PDB file of C-alpha atoms in Angstrom:
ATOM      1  CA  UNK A   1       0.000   0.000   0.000  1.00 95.00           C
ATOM      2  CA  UNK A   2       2.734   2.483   0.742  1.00 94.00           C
ATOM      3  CA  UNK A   3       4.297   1.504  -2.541  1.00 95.00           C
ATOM      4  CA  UNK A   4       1.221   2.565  -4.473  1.00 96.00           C
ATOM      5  CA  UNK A   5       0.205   5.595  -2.562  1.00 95.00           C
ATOM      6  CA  UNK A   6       4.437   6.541  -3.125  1.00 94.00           C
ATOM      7  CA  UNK A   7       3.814   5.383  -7.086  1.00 94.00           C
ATOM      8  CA  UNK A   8       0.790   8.583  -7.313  1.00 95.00           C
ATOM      9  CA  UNK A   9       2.799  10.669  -5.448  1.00 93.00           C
ATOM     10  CA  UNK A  10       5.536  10.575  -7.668  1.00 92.00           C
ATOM     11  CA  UNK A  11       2.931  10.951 -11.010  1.00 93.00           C
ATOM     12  CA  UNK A  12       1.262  13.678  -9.070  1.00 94.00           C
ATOM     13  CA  UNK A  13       4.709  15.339  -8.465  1.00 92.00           C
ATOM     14  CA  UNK A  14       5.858  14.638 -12.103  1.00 93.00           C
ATOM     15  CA  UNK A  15       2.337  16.049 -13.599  1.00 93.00           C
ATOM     16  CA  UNK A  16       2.687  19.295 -11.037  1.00 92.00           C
ATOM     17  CA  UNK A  17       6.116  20.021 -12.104  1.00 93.00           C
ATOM     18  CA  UNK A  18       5.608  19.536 -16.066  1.00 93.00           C
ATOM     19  CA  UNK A  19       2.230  21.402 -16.009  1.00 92.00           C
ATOM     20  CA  UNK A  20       4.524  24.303 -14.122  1.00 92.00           C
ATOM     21  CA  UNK A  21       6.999  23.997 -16.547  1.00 93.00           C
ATOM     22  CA  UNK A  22       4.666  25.041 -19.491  1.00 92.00           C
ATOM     23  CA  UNK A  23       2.686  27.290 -17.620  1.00 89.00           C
ATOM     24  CA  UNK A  24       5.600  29.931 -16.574  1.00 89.00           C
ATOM     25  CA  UNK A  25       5.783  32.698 -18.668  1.00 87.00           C
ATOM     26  CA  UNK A  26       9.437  33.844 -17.265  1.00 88.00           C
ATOM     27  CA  UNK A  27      10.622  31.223 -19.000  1.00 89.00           C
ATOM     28  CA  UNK A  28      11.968  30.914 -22.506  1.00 92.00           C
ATOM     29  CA  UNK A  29      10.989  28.212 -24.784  1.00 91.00           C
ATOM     30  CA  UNK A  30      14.510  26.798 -24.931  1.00 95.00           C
ATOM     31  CA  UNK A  31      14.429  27.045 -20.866  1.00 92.00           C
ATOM     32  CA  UNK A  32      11.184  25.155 -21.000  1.00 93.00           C
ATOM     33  CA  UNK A  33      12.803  22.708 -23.199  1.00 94.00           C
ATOM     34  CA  UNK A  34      15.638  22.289 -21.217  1.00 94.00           C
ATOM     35  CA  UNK A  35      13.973  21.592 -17.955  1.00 94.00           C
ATOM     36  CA  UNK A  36      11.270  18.938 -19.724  1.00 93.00           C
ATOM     37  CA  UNK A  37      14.363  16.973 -21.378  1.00 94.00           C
ATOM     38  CA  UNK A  38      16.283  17.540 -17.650  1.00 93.00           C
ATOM     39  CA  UNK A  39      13.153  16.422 -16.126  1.00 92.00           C
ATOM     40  CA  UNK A  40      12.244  13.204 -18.479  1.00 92.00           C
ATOM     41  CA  UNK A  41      16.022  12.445 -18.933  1.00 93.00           C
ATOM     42  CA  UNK A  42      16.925  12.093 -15.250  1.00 92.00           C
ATOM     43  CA  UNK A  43      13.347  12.154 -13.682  1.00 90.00           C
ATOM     44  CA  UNK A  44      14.093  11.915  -9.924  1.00 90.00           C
ATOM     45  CA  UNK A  45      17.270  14.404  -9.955  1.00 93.00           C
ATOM     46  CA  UNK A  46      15.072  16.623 -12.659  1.00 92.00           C
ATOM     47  CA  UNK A  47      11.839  16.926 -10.463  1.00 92.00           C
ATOM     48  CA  UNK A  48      14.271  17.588  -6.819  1.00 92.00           C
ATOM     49  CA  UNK A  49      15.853  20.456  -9.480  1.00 93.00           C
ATOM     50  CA  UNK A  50      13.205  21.900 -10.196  1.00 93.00           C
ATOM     51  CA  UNK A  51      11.674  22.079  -6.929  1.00 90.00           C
ATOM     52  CA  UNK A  52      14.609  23.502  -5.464  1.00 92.00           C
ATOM     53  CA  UNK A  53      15.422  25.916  -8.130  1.00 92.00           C
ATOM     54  CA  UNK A  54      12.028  27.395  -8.626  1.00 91.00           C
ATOM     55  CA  UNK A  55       9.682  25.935  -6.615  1.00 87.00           C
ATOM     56  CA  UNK A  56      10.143  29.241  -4.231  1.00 86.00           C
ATOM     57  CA  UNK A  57       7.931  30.447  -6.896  1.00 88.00           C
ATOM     58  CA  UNK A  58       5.508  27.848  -7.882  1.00 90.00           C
ATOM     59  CA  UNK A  59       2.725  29.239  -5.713  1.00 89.00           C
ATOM     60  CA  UNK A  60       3.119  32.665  -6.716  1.00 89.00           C
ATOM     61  CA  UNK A  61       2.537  31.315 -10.378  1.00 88.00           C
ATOM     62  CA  UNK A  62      -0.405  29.320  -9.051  1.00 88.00           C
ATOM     63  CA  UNK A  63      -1.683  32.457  -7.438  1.00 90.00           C
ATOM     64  CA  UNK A  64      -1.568  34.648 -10.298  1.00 89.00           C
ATOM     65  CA  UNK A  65      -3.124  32.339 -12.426  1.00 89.00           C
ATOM     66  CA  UNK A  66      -6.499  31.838 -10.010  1.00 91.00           C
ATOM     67  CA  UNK A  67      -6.575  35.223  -9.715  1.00 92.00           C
ATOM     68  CA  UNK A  68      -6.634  35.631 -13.861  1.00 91.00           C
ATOM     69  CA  UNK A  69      -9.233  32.947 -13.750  1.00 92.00           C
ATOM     70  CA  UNK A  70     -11.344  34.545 -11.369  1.00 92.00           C
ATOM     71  CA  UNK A  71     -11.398  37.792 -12.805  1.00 91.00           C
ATOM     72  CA  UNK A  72     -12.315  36.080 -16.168  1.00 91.00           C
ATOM     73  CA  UNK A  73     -14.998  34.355 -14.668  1.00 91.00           C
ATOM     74  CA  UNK A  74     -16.293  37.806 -13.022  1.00 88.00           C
ATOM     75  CA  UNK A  75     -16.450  39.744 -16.193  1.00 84.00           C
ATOM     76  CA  UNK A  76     -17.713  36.357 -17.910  1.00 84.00           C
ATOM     77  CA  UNK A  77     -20.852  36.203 -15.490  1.00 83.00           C
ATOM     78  CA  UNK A  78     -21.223  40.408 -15.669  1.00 79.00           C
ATOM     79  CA  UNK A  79     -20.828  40.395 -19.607  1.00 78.00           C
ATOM     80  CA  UNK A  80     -23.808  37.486 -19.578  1.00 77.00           C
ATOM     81  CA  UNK A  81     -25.980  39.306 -16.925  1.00 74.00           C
ATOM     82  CA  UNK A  82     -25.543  43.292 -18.187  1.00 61.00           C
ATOM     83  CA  UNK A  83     -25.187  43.560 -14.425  1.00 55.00           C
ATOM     84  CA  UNK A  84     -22.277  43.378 -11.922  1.00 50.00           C
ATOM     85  CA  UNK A  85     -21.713  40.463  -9.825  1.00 49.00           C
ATOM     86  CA  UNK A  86     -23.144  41.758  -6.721  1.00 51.00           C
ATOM     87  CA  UNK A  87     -26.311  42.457  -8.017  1.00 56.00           C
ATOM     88  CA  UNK A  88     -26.711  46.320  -8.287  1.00 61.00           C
ATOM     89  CA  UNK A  89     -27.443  47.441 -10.976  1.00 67.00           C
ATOM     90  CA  UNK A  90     -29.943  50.489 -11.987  1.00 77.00           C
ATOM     91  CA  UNK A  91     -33.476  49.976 -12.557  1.00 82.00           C
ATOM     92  CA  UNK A  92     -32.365  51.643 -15.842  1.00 81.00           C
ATOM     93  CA  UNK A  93     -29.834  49.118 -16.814  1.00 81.00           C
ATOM     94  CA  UNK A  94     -32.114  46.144 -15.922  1.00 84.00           C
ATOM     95  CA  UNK A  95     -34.761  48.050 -18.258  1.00 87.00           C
ATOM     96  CA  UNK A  96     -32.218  48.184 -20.664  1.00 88.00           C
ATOM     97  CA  UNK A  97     -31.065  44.368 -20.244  1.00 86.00           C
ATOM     98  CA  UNK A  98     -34.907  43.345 -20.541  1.00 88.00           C
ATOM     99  CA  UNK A  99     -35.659  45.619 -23.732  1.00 89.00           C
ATOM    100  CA  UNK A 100     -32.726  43.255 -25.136  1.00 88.00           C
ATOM    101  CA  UNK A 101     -34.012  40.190 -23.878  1.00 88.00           C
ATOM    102  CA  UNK A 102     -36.980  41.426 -25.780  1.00 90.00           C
ATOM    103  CA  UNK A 103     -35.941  42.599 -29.054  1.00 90.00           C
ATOM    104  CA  UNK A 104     -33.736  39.418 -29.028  1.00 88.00           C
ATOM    105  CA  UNK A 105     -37.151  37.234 -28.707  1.00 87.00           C
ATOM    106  CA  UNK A 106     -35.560  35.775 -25.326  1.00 85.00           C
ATOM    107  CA  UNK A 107     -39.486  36.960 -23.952  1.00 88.00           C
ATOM    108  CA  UNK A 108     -42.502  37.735 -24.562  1.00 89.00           C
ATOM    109  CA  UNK A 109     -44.336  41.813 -24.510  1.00 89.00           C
ATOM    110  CA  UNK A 110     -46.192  40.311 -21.739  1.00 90.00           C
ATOM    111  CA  UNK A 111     -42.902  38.867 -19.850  1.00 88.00           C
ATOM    112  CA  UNK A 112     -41.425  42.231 -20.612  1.00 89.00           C
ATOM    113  CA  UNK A 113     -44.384  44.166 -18.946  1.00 90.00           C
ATOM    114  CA  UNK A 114     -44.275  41.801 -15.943  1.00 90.00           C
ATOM    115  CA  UNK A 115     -40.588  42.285 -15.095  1.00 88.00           C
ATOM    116  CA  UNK A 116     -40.467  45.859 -16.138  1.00 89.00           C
ATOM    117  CA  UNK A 117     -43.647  46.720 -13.338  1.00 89.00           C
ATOM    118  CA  UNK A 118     -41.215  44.400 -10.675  1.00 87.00           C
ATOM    119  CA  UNK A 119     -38.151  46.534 -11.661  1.00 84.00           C
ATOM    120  CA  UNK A 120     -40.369  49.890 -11.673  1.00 85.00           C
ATOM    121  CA  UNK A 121     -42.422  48.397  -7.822  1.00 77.00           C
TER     122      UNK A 121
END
């Protein structure tokens, strides 16, 4: 059992380091290249290498990249809603946002007239 679990902790390791690898952006492509052939040549001395080299930084990467995600994801769900993500917008942009739902054939005149009396209430 400690075999295995040692076995997908070495895969996992391998698959974090490679996926790090091509993921920085402060490396060139002939760095890149160097450390995948360093890492796949000589896997065990490759992966302790890399981790000791620039895995000081690995988070940070990490980091920045949720953080790109996230704000992706915000302006994703803002661009798709014509509102922001907390849920305040005018009366006069959700008037707006229905008039497009409704020239768009999303709803119906009486849909519009129903949600345009709650936005007016």
């Amino acid at each position: 059992m400690l075999w295995f679990f040692l076995f997908i902790l070495w895969f996992y390791l391998l698959f974090v380091v490679i996926s790090d690898i091509f993921m920085s952006h402060d490396l060139s492509g002939w760095g890149k290249a160097a450390w995948v052939i360093f890492v796949i040549v000589l896997p065990l001395f490759g992966v302790l290498a890399y981790l000791i080299f620039r895995g000081d930084s690995m988070h940070e990467r990490a980091a920045r990249r949720a953080a790109s995600q996230d704000r992706e994801f915000r302006d994703y769900v803002r661009s798709v809603s014509g509102s922001s993500v907390s849920g305040t917008a005018s009366p006069s942009d959700e008037l707006t946002r229905l008039a497009e739902l409704r020239d768009r054939g999303a709803i119906s005149d009486a849909e519009f007239d129903r949600m345009k009396a709650k936005v007016l209430a």
